[in-house]
């Protein structure tokens, strides 16, 4: 690997020092910790496996806390860890107030959170309020109860159409493909916006509302610092009949003015106001971030201080390698955050999308989501792996200099690419089964992490891995990168250490770039971030170079890196 840290590369591989007790206490008490946090997403089944069953678990996470400290992250967002049949990777929850026995116990959870807190790292739990799993006790009761019973009123049951009710109540399509309605033995149908194992809850039912407040308290009492709210924009629905035909409904991220029957309805904010009241019962108040794929103009409602407080912004995650789009998105989101009182969120990768090292290694236009490439089986002839890694580091460095929270998805700090070509027999994502096969799904970004160069499952555990790891994973292992001051891991560590110096102030100003291909902005303390999207090298302003995502060439910024200058 090339040397990418200039200067001070000798110190880079070591990462962040362990914080002292005062620093930990300050961080733990800070009510605004979430505003500028660097958050690391852990997909628990694929992070670290402590008992060799091929599935990552909570003890695995606890054992890797020193790694999280050395990375220099402020918080961990833990994807669902609740009991689940894994019909949708844990987003099908059987019991909201317990730990999946495959992942550990509540005691393991307590041990994990105590370890994180002792290291000054906050924990954000994923909460899934739109749907339960079909194994949840409520759904089992609903199936056993007759039509019209209170047990069915917790979900969205309807009679079918046609003389024998054999036609689904509407022609709506599930997010994962196929219909949104499933028929039960007595002839009724229930709604599921996602897989059929994920029946949608009825948020008009006060019992449902009350139960989620109990869940928020349950985890907040156990020390959880914040919540990531799954599909926050779908909870409340207008199921007035006749249901509108699918062809007349807009997409979830269009501005539907709150009139779509299930995406982004205005009433959903009553729910989140009641959540905010509970989150504010705690000291410091618990934070929350909405996963809401809504039109940018309507995002601020989710992020309001009277509601969840923050909302994901997926605009950069969907942006091509294009400075003008980046600039527009950044300006718009910072303005919006200022007006809602929230802070922005930035993310390039998560467990639902093709890894950004791969997206940015694809030809322009394909790089927005990479699905075409993945569907074609991951054609290596169109993927420039090296370029993708360079660009991914550059945009990550840019992101980490922006005001707001930056989200990092496990494995991106290793420069991991998407794993293409997973054999069909080994796939797990319901998208693959429901589309069927048209969308190969999200397993390629969920492959267990490589910790060591070789050995069983590259050190993920002492036996196998629940999704197959490709041979090239070993080259990206933590073990290799820790020895290399020029590695992507060393780069992330250095960037995160430096970022801490920026925390607190949210000022931001664009500076006219050296050319239209350059994005240049300045942060407090004369901190400049400059990204060269073009092909020609550009001059840098005078100052000391804190970090570059790829080496400078004769003191100039070549194509594709970001530099921080002060
Ligand atoms: C969004 C989650 O990120 C995704 O993984 C999941 O499949 C859906 N919500 C449904 O819960
Ligand atoms: Ca395990």
Coordinates of C-alpha atoms and ligand atoms in Angstrom, one line a residue:
X1 CA 0.0 0.0 0.0
X2 CA 1.1 3.5 -0.6
X3 CA 1.9 6.1 2.0
X4 CA -1.1 8.3 2.5
X5 CA -0.5 10.1 5.8
X6 CA 1.6 13.2 5.6
X7 CA 3.2 14.2 7.8
X8 CA 3.5 12.3 11.1
X9 CA 2.9 8.9 9.5
X10 CA 4.9 7.1 12.2
X11 CA 2.2 8.0 14.7
X12 CA -0.7 7.3 12.5
X13 CA -1.0 3.5 12.8
X14 CA -1.3 3.7 16.6
X15 CA -4.6 5.4 16.6
X16 CA -6.4 7.3 19.3
X17 CA -5.0 7.2 22.8
X18 CA -7.3 5.8 25.5
X19 CA -9.1 8.8 27.0
X20 CA -8.5 9.6 30.7
X21 CA -11.2 9.4 33.4
X22 CA -12.0 13.1 33.2
X23 CA -12.4 13.0 29.5
X24 CA -14.7 10.0 29.8
X25 CA -16.8 11.7 32.4
X26 CA -17.1 14.8 30.4
X27 CA -18.2 12.9 27.3
X28 CA -20.7 10.8 29.2
X29 CA -22.4 13.8 30.7
X30 CA -22.4 16.0 27.6
X31 CA -26.1 16.5 26.5
X32 CA -24.9 17.5 23.0
X33 CA -22.6 14.6 22.4
X34 CA -24.6 13.4 19.4
X35 CA -24.4 16.7 17.5
X36 CA -20.8 16.2 16.2
X37 CA -20.3 12.5 16.9
X38 CA -18.3 10.1 14.8
X39 CA -20.6 7.0 14.9
X40 CA -19.4 3.5 14.0
X41 CA -22.2 1.2 12.9
X42 CA -21.8 -2.4 14.0
X43 CA -23.8 -5.1 12.2
X44 CA -23.5 -7.5 15.1
X45 CA -23.7 -10.8 13.3
X46 CA -20.8 -9.9 11.2
X47 CA -18.4 -8.0 13.5
X48 CA -16.7 -10.5 15.8
X49 CA -17.7 -14.1 16.8
X50 CA -16.7 -15.1 20.4
X51 CA -17.9 -18.7 20.5
X52 CA -17.1 -20.0 17.0
X53 CA -20.7 -20.6 15.8
X54 CA -20.1 -18.4 12.8
X55 CA -22.3 -15.6 14.0
X56 CA -20.9 -12.4 15.5
X57 CA -22.2 -11.7 19.1
X58 CA -22.1 -9.2 21.9
X59 CA -19.1 -10.8 23.7
X60 CA -17.3 -10.4 20.4
X61 CA -18.1 -6.7 20.4
X62 CA -16.9 -6.4 24.0
X63 CA -13.6 -8.1 23.2
X64 CA -13.0 -5.5 20.4
X65 CA -13.6 -2.4 22.5
X66 CA -9.9 -1.6 22.4
X67 CA -10.1 -1.6 18.6
X68 CA -13.0 0.9 18.8
X69 CA -11.0 3.1 21.1
X70 CA -8.0 3.1 18.8
X71 CA -10.2 4.0 15.9
X72 CA -11.3 7.1 17.8
X73 CA -15.1 6.9 17.4
X74 CA -17.5 8.6 19.8
X75 CA -20.4 6.2 19.6
X76 CA -21.5 2.8 18.3
X77 CA -24.8 2.3 16.5
X78 CA -25.7 -1.3 17.0
X79 CA -28.0 -2.8 14.4
X80 CA -30.8 -5.0 15.9
X81 CA -29.6 -7.6 18.4
X82 CA -33.0 -8.7 19.6
X83 CA -34.4 -12.3 19.3
X84 CA -35.2 -12.9 15.7
X85 CA -35.5 -15.6 13.1
X86 CA -33.4 -13.3 10.8
X87 CA -35.9 -13.2 8.0
X88 CA -34.5 -9.7 7.5
X89 CA -31.1 -9.7 9.3
X90 CA -32.7 -8.9 12.7
X91 CA -35.1 -6.2 11.5
X92 CA -37.8 -8.8 12.2
X93 CA -38.0 -8.5 16.0
X94 CA -39.6 -11.2 18.1
X95 CA -39.1 -9.4 21.5
X96 CA -38.0 -5.8 21.8
X97 CA -36.8 -6.2 25.4
X98 CA -34.4 -9.0 25.2
X99 CA -31.2 -10.1 23.4
X100 CA -31.1 -12.8 20.7
X101 CA -29.7 -16.0 22.4
X102 CA -27.6 -16.4 19.2
X103 CA -25.9 -13.1 20.1
X104 CA -25.8 -13.4 23.9
X105 CA -27.8 -12.4 27.0
X106 CA -29.0 -9.3 28.7
X107 CA -26.0 -9.7 31.0
X108 CA -23.7 -9.7 28.0
X109 CA -25.4 -6.5 26.9
X110 CA -24.8 -4.9 30.3
X111 CA -21.2 -5.9 30.2
X112 CA -20.8 -4.6 26.6
X113 CA -22.3 -1.2 27.4
X114 CA -20.3 -0.9 30.6
X115 CA -17.2 -1.5 28.7
X116 CA -18.1 1.0 26.0
X117 CA -19.0 3.7 28.6
X118 CA -15.8 3.1 30.5
X119 CA -14.0 3.8 27.3
X120 CA -16.0 7.0 26.7
X121 CA -18.1 5.5 23.8
X122 CA -21.8 6.0 23.6
X123 CA -24.3 3.3 22.4
X124 CA -27.1 3.9 20.0
X125 CA -29.6 1.0 19.8
X126 CA -31.6 0.3 16.6
X127 CA -35.3 0.3 17.3
X128 CA -37.8 -1.2 14.8
X129 CA -41.3 0.3 15.3
X130 CA -42.9 -0.1 11.9
X131 CA -43.2 -3.9 12.1
X132 CA -42.6 -6.8 14.4
X133 CA -41.6 -10.2 13.3
X134 CA -44.3 -12.8 12.6
X135 CA -43.0 -14.7 15.7
X136 CA -43.7 -11.8 18.1
X137 CA -46.2 -12.8 20.7
X138 CA -48.6 -10.2 19.5
X139 CA -48.7 -11.5 16.0
X140 CA -49.1 -15.1 17.2
X141 CA -52.1 -13.9 19.3
X142 CA -53.5 -12.1 16.3
X143 CA -53.3 -15.2 14.2
X144 CA -55.1 -17.2 16.9
X145 CA -57.7 -14.6 17.5
X146 CA -60.8 -14.1 15.3
X147 CA -61.4 -11.4 12.8
X148 CA -62.2 -8.0 14.4
X149 CA -60.6 -9.0 17.8
X150 CA -58.4 -6.6 19.8
X151 CA -55.4 -8.8 19.0
X152 CA -55.8 -8.2 15.3
X153 CA -56.2 -4.5 16.0
X154 CA -52.5 -4.3 16.9
X155 CA -51.7 -5.0 13.2
X156 CA -53.3 -4.0 9.9
X157 CA -55.7 -6.8 9.0
X158 CA -58.3 -6.3 6.2
X159 CA -60.7 -8.5 4.2
X160 CA -59.8 -9.2 0.7
X161 CA -61.6 -8.0 -2.4
X162 CA -63.9 -10.0 -4.7
X163 CA -66.8 -12.3 -3.8
X164 CA -64.6 -14.7 -1.9
X165 CA -62.1 -12.1 -0.6
X166 CA -59.3 -13.9 -2.5
X167 CA -57.9 -10.7 -4.0
X168 CA -55.5 -8.7 -1.8
X169 CA -57.0 -5.5 -0.4
X170 CA -54.8 -3.4 -2.7
X171 CA -52.1 -3.9 -5.3
X172 CA -49.3 -2.3 -3.3
X173 CA -45.8 -3.6 -3.7
X174 CA -43.5 -4.4 -0.9
X175 CA -40.2 -2.6 -0.6
X176 CA -38.5 -5.9 -1.0
X177 CA -40.6 -6.9 -4.0
X178 CA -43.8 -8.9 -4.3
X179 CA -47.1 -7.9 -2.7
X180 CA -47.6 -6.1 0.6
X181 CA -50.5 -8.3 1.7
X182 CA -50.4 -11.9 3.0
X183 CA -53.5 -14.0 3.5
X184 CA -54.0 -15.9 6.8
X185 CA -56.0 -19.2 7.1
X186 CA -59.3 -17.6 8.0
X187 CA -59.2 -15.6 4.8
X188 CA -58.1 -12.1 6.1
X189 CA -55.0 -10.4 4.9
X190 CA -52.4 -8.5 6.8
X191 CA -50.1 -5.6 5.6
X192 CA -46.4 -5.9 5.4
X193 CA -44.5 -3.1 3.7
X194 CA -41.3 -5.3 3.9
X195 CA -41.1 -9.1 4.1
X196 CA -44.2 -11.2 5.0
X197 CA -42.4 -12.1 8.2
X198 CA -42.6 -8.4 9.1
X199 CA -46.2 -7.6 9.8
X200 CA -46.8 -3.8 10.1
X201 CA -48.1 -2.5 13.4
X202 CA -51.2 -0.4 13.7
X203 CA -49.9 2.9 15.2
X204 CA -53.5 4.2 15.7
X205 CA -53.7 1.7 18.5
X206 CA -52.8 3.3 21.9
X207 CA -51.5 -0.1 23.2
X208 CA -48.9 -0.1 20.4
X209 CA -47.8 3.4 21.2
X210 CA -47.6 2.7 25.0
X211 CA -45.6 -0.4 24.5
X212 CA -42.9 1.3 22.5
X213 CA -42.5 3.9 25.3
X214 CA -41.9 1.0 27.7
X215 CA -39.2 -0.3 25.3
X216 CA -37.5 3.1 25.1
X217 CA -37.4 3.2 28.9
X218 CA -36.3 -0.4 29.2
X219 CA -33.1 0.3 27.1
X220 CA -32.6 3.8 28.4
X221 CA -32.6 2.5 32.0
X222 CA -29.9 0.0 30.9
X223 CA -27.8 2.9 29.8
X224 CA -28.5 3.1 26.0
X225 CA -27.6 6.7 25.0
X226 CA -29.6 7.0 21.8
X227 CA -31.9 5.3 19.3
X228 CA -31.7 4.8 15.6
X229 CA -35.3 4.6 14.5
X230 CA -36.0 2.2 11.6
X231 CA -38.3 3.3 8.8
X232 CA -39.4 6.2 11.0
X233 CA -41.5 7.6 8.1
X234 CA -43.9 4.7 7.7
X235 CA -45.5 4.3 11.2
X236 CA -48.8 6.1 10.8
X237 CA -51.0 5.1 7.8
X238 CA -54.2 6.2 6.2
X239 CA -56.0 2.9 5.5
X240 CA -59.3 4.5 4.5
X241 CA -61.0 2.4 1.9
X242 CA -60.9 2.2 -1.1
X243 CA -57.1 2.0 -0.9
X244 CA -55.5 4.0 -3.7
X245 CA -54.0 2.0 -6.6
X246 CA -50.2 1.5 -6.6
X247 CA -49.8 3.4 -9.9
X248 CA -51.2 6.5 -8.3
X249 CA -48.8 6.5 -5.3
X250 CA -45.6 8.5 -5.3
X251 CA -42.2 7.2 -4.2
X252 CA -41.2 7.4 -0.6
X253 CA -38.6 10.1 -1.1
X254 CA -40.9 12.3 -3.2
X255 CA -42.5 15.3 -1.6
X256 CA -45.9 13.7 -1.1
X257 CA -47.1 16.6 1.1
X258 CA -48.0 14.2 3.8
X259 CA -50.8 12.6 1.7
X260 CA -49.2 9.3 0.8
X261 CA -51.1 6.5 2.6
X262 CA -48.0 5.2 4.3
X263 CA -44.9 7.2 3.7
X264 CA -44.1 10.4 5.6
X265 CA -47.6 11.3 6.9
X266 CA -47.8 14.3 9.2
X267 CA -49.4 12.4 12.1
X268 CA -46.2 10.5 12.6
X269 CA -44.7 13.5 14.4
X270 CA -47.2 13.1 17.2
X271 CA -45.6 9.7 17.9
X272 CA -42.1 11.2 18.0
X273 CA -43.2 14.0 20.2
X274 CA -44.3 11.4 22.8
X275 CA -41.0 9.6 22.3
X276 CA -39.1 12.9 22.9
X277 CA -40.9 13.3 26.2
X278 CA -39.6 9.9 27.4
X279 CA -36.1 10.5 26.0
X280 CA -36.0 13.8 27.9
X281 CA -36.7 12.0 31.2
X282 CA -33.1 11.0 31.2
X283 CA -29.9 12.9 32.1
X284 CA -28.4 13.5 29.7
X285 CA -31.4 13.2 27.4
X286 CA -31.3 10.2 25.1
X287 CA -30.7 11.1 21.5
X288 CA -32.6 9.7 18.4
X289 CA -31.9 9.7 14.7
X290 CA -34.6 8.9 12.2
X291 CA -34.1 6.6 9.3
X292 CA -36.5 8.4 7.0
X293 CA -36.1 8.2 3.2
X294 CA -38.2 11.3 2.7
X295 CA -37.9 14.3 0.4
X296 CA -35.1 16.7 1.7
X297 CA -37.6 19.4 2.2
X298 CA -39.5 17.3 4.8
X299 CA -36.6 15.9 6.6
X300 CA -36.4 18.7 9.2
X301 CA -39.6 17.6 10.8
X302 CA -38.0 14.4 11.9
X303 CA -35.0 16.2 13.1
X304 CA -36.8 18.8 15.1
X305 CA -35.9 19.1 18.8
X306 CA -39.5 18.4 19.7
X307 CA -39.2 15.1 17.8
X308 CA -36.3 12.7 17.4
X309 CA -33.7 15.5 17.1
X310 CA -31.8 14.2 14.2
X311 CA -32.5 12.5 10.9
X312 CA -30.3 10.6 8.4
X313 CA -29.5 12.4 5.2
X314 CA -28.8 9.9 2.5
X315 CA -28.1 12.5 -0.2
X316 CA -24.4 12.1 -0.3
X317 CA -24.7 8.4 -0.2
X318 CA -26.7 8.7 -3.4
X319 CA -24.4 11.2 -5.1
X320 CA -22.1 10.6 -8.1
X321 CA -18.5 11.6 -8.0
X322 CA -19.4 15.2 -8.9
X323 CA -18.3 18.3 -7.1
X324 CA -21.4 20.3 -8.0
X325 CA -23.8 17.7 -6.6
X326 CA -21.7 17.4 -3.4
X327 CA -21.6 21.2 -3.0
X328 CA -25.4 21.5 -3.4
X329 CA -26.1 18.7 -1.1
X330 CA -23.8 20.0 1.6
X331 CA -25.1 23.5 1.4
X332 CA -28.7 22.4 1.5
X333 CA -28.3 20.1 4.4
X334 CA -26.3 22.5 6.5
X335 CA -29.0 25.2 5.9
X336 CA -31.7 22.8 6.8
X337 CA -30.0 21.6 9.9
X338 CA -29.6 25.2 11.1
X339 CA -33.3 25.9 10.6
X340 CA -34.5 22.7 12.3
X341 CA -32.0 23.2 15.3
X342 CA -30.6 19.7 14.6
X343 CA -27.1 18.9 13.3
X344 CA -26.6 17.2 9.9
X345 CA -25.8 13.6 9.5
X346 CA -23.5 12.3 6.8
X347 CA -23.1 8.7 5.6
X348 CA -21.6 6.9 2.6
X349 CA -22.0 3.3 3.6
X350 CA -24.3 1.2 5.7
X351 CA -25.7 -2.3 5.9
X352 CA -28.3 -1.5 3.1
X353 CA -26.1 -0.2 0.3
X354 CA -23.2 -1.2 -1.9
X355 CA -20.0 -0.2 -0.1
X356 CA -18.7 3.2 -1.2
X357 CA -15.2 2.0 -2.1
X358 CA -16.9 -0.1 -4.8
X359 CA -19.5 2.5 -5.9
X360 CA -16.7 5.1 -6.5
X361 CA -14.6 2.6 -8.5
X362 CA -17.4 2.2 -11.1
X363 CA -18.0 4.3 -14.2
X364 CA -19.8 7.5 -13.6
X365 CA -23.6 7.2 -13.2
X366 CA -23.2 3.5 -12.1
X367 CA -21.5 5.0 -9.1
X368 CA -24.7 6.3 -7.6
X369 CA -25.8 2.9 -6.3
X370 CA -23.8 0.2 -8.1
X371 CA -26.8 -2.1 -8.4
X372 CA -26.3 -2.7 -12.1
X373 CA -22.7 -3.8 -11.4
X374 CA -23.8 -6.1 -8.6
X375 CA -26.6 -7.6 -10.6
X376 CA -24.1 -8.4 -13.4
X377 CA -22.3 -10.6 -10.8
X378 CA -19.7 -7.9 -10.0
X379 CA -17.9 -7.6 -13.3
X380 CA -14.3 -6.8 -12.4
X381 CA -13.6 -5.4 -15.9
X382 CA -15.7 -2.2 -15.0
X383 CA -14.5 -1.9 -11.4
X384 CA -11.3 0.1 -10.7
X385 CA -10.7 -1.1 -7.1
X386 CA -7.7 1.2 -6.5
X387 CA -9.6 4.3 -7.7
X388 CA -12.7 3.3 -5.6
X389 CA -10.5 3.1 -2.5
X390 CA -8.8 6.4 -3.2
X391 CA -12.1 8.2 -3.8
X392 CA -13.8 6.5 -0.8
X393 CA -11.0 7.8 1.5
X394 CA -11.3 11.2 -0.1
X395 CA -15.0 11.6 0.5
X396 CA -14.7 10.1 4.0
X397 CA -12.1 12.7 4.9
X398 CA -14.4 15.4 3.4
X399 CA -17.3 14.1 5.5
X400 CA -15.3 14.0 8.7
X401 CA -14.5 17.7 8.3
X402 CA -18.2 18.7 7.9
X403 CA -20.2 20.0 10.8
X404 CA -22.6 17.3 12.0
X405 CA -22.4 13.6 12.8
X406 CA -20.4 11.3 10.5
X407 CA -21.5 7.7 10.3
X408 CA -18.9 5.0 9.5
X409 CA -20.0 1.5 8.6
X410 CA -17.9 -1.4 9.9
X411 CA -15.3 -2.5 7.4
X412 CA -15.1 0.8 5.5
X413 CA -12.1 1.7 7.7
X414 CA -10.4 -1.3 6.1
X415 CA -11.2 -0.1 2.6
X416 CA -13.4 -3.1 2.1
X417 CA -15.2 -3.5 -1.2
X418 CA -18.6 -5.0 -1.7
X419 CA -18.5 -8.8 -2.0
X420 CA -20.0 -9.8 -5.3
X421 CA -20.9 -13.2 -6.5
X422 CA -22.2 -14.7 -3.3
X423 CA -23.6 -18.1 -4.3
X424 CA -27.4 -18.0 -4.4
X425 CA -27.5 -20.9 -2.0
X426 CA -25.7 -18.8 0.6
X427 CA -27.7 -15.6 0.3
X428 CA -29.7 -14.4 3.2
X429 CA -31.3 -11.1 2.2
X430 CA -35.1 -11.3 1.7
X431 CA -34.8 -8.9 -1.2
X432 CA -33.1 -11.7 -3.2
X433 CA -35.9 -14.1 -2.4
X434 CA -38.8 -11.7 -2.9
X435 CA -37.7 -10.0 -6.1
X436 CA -37.0 -13.0 -7.0
X437 CA -33.4 -12.8 -8.0
X438 CA -33.9 -9.5 -9.8
X439 CA -32.3 -7.7 -6.9
X440 CA -29.4 -9.7 -5.4
X441 CA -29.7 -7.9 -2.1
X442 CA -27.5 -6.6 0.6
X443 CA -25.4 -9.5 1.7
X444 CA -22.3 -8.3 -0.1
X445 CA -21.8 -5.5 2.5
X446 CA -22.6 -7.7 5.4
X447 CA -19.8 -10.3 5.1
X448 CA -18.0 -10.9 8.4
X449 CA -15.0 -8.7 9.0
X450 CA -11.4 -9.9 8.4
X451 CA -9.3 -9.4 11.6
X452 CA -6.3 -11.6 10.6
X453 CA -4.6 -12.3 7.3
X454 CA -5.4 -16.0 7.4
X455 CA -6.8 -18.6 9.8
X456 CA -10.4 -19.6 10.3
X457 CA -12.8 -16.9 9.0
X458 CA -9.8 -14.4 9.0
X459 CA -10.0 -14.0 12.7
X460 CA -13.8 -13.2 12.8
X461 CA -14.2 -16.2 15.0
X462 CA -12.3 -19.5 15.5
X463 CA -14.6 -21.3 13.1
X464 CA -16.6 -20.4 10.0
X465 CA -18.5 -17.3 9.0
X466 CA -22.2 -17.1 8.3
X467 CA -21.6 -15.5 4.9
X468 CA -18.7 -16.6 2.7
X469 CA -15.6 -14.4 2.9
X470 CA -13.6 -14.0 -0.4
X471 CA -9.9 -14.8 -0.5
X472 CA -9.0 -11.1 -0.9
X473 CA -10.4 -10.3 2.6
X474 CA -7.1 -11.4 4.1
X475 CA -5.2 -8.5 2.4
X476 CA -7.5 -6.0 4.1
X477 CA -7.3 -7.6 7.6
X478 CA -7.0 -5.3 10.6
X479 CA -3.8 -7.2 11.5
X480 CA -2.1 -6.2 8.3
X481 CA -3.2 -2.6 8.3
X482 CA -2.1 -2.0 11.9
X483 CA 1.4 -2.7 10.8
X484 CA 1.2 -0.2 7.9
X485 CA 1.2 3.5 8.5
X486 CA -0.1 4.0 5.0
X487 CA -3.1 1.8 5.3
X488 CA -6.7 2.8 5.1
X489 CA -7.1 1.9 8.8
X490 CA -4.2 4.2 9.8
X491 CA -5.8 6.9 7.7
X492 CA -9.2 6.6 9.5
X493 CA -7.5 6.6 12.8
X494 CA -5.5 9.7 12.1
X495 CA -8.6 11.5 10.6
X496 CA -10.7 10.7 13.6
X497 CA -8.1 11.8 16.1
X498 CA -7.7 15.1 14.1
X499 CA -11.5 15.5 13.9
X500 CA -11.8 15.7 17.7
X501 CA -10.0 19.0 17.5
X502 CA -12.9 20.4 15.4
X503 CA -15.6 19.3 17.7
X504 CA -17.8 21.9 19.4
X505 CA -18.0 24.7 16.8
X506 CA -20.3 24.2 13.9
X507 CA -19.1 27.1 11.7
X508 CA -18.5 26.4 8.1
X509 CA -17.7 28.5 5.0
X510 CA -17.1 27.6 1.4
X511 CA -13.9 29.0 -0.1
X512 CA -13.7 29.5 -3.9
X513 CA -11.8 26.4 -5.1
X514 CA -8.7 26.5 -7.3
X515 CA -11.1 25.2 -10.1
X516 CA -14.6 24.1 -10.6
X517 CA -13.4 20.5 -9.8
X518 CA -12.3 21.5 -6.3
X519 CA -14.4 21.6 -3.2
X520 CA -12.8 23.8 -0.6
X521 CA -14.2 24.8 2.8
X522 CA -12.9 26.3 6.0
X523 CA -13.8 25.4 9.6
X524 CA -13.0 27.0 12.9
X525 CA -9.3 27.5 13.7
X526 CA -8.4 28.1 10.0
X527 CA -8.9 24.5 9.2
X528 CA -9.2 23.9 5.4
X529 CA -10.6 20.9 3.7
X530 CA -9.9 20.6 0.0
X531 CA -11.0 17.8 -2.3
X532 CA -9.9 17.5 -5.9
X533 CA -12.6 15.8 -8.0
X534 CA -10.9 16.7 -11.3
X535 CA -8.1 15.0 -13.3
X536 CA -5.5 17.9 -13.0
X537 CA -3.3 18.5 -9.9
X538 CA -4.1 21.7 -8.1
X539 CA -2.2 24.0 -5.7
X540 CA -2.9 24.0 -2.0
X541 CA -3.2 27.0 0.2
X542 CA -0.2 27.8 2.4
X543 CA -0.3 26.0 5.8
X544 CA 0.7 22.8 7.4
X545 CA -0.7 19.6 5.8
X546 CA -2.5 17.8 8.6
X547 CA -3.6 14.8 6.5
X548 CA -4.2 13.8 2.9
X549 CA -6.2 10.8 1.8
X550 CA -3.6 10.0 -0.9
X551 CA -0.1 11.3 -1.2
X552 CA 0.6 14.8 -2.6
X553 CA 2.5 15.0 -5.9
X554 CA 5.3 17.6 -5.8
X555 CA 3.4 19.5 -3.1
X556 CA 0.2 19.6 -5.2
X557 CA -3.1 17.9 -4.8
X558 CA -3.5 15.3 -7.6
X559 CA -6.8 13.8 -8.8
X560 CA -9.0 12.2 -6.2
X561 CA -7.7 13.0 -2.7
X562 CA -8.8 15.3 0.1
X563 CA -6.2 17.4 2.1
X564 CA -6.6 19.1 5.4
X565 CA -4.5 22.2 5.8
X566 CA -4.2 24.5 8.8
Ligands
LIG1 C1 -34.2 -0.3 7.1 C2 -33.1 -1.2 7.6 O1 -31.9 -0.4 7.5 C3 -33.1 -2.4 6.6 O2 -32.0 -3.1 6.8 C4 -34.4 -3.1 6.9 O3 -34.4 -4.2 5.9 C5 -35.6 -2.3 6.7 N1 -35.5 -1.0 7.3 C6 -36.8 -2.9 7.2 O4 -36.8 -3.0 8.6
LIG2 CA1 -21.2 -16.3 18.0

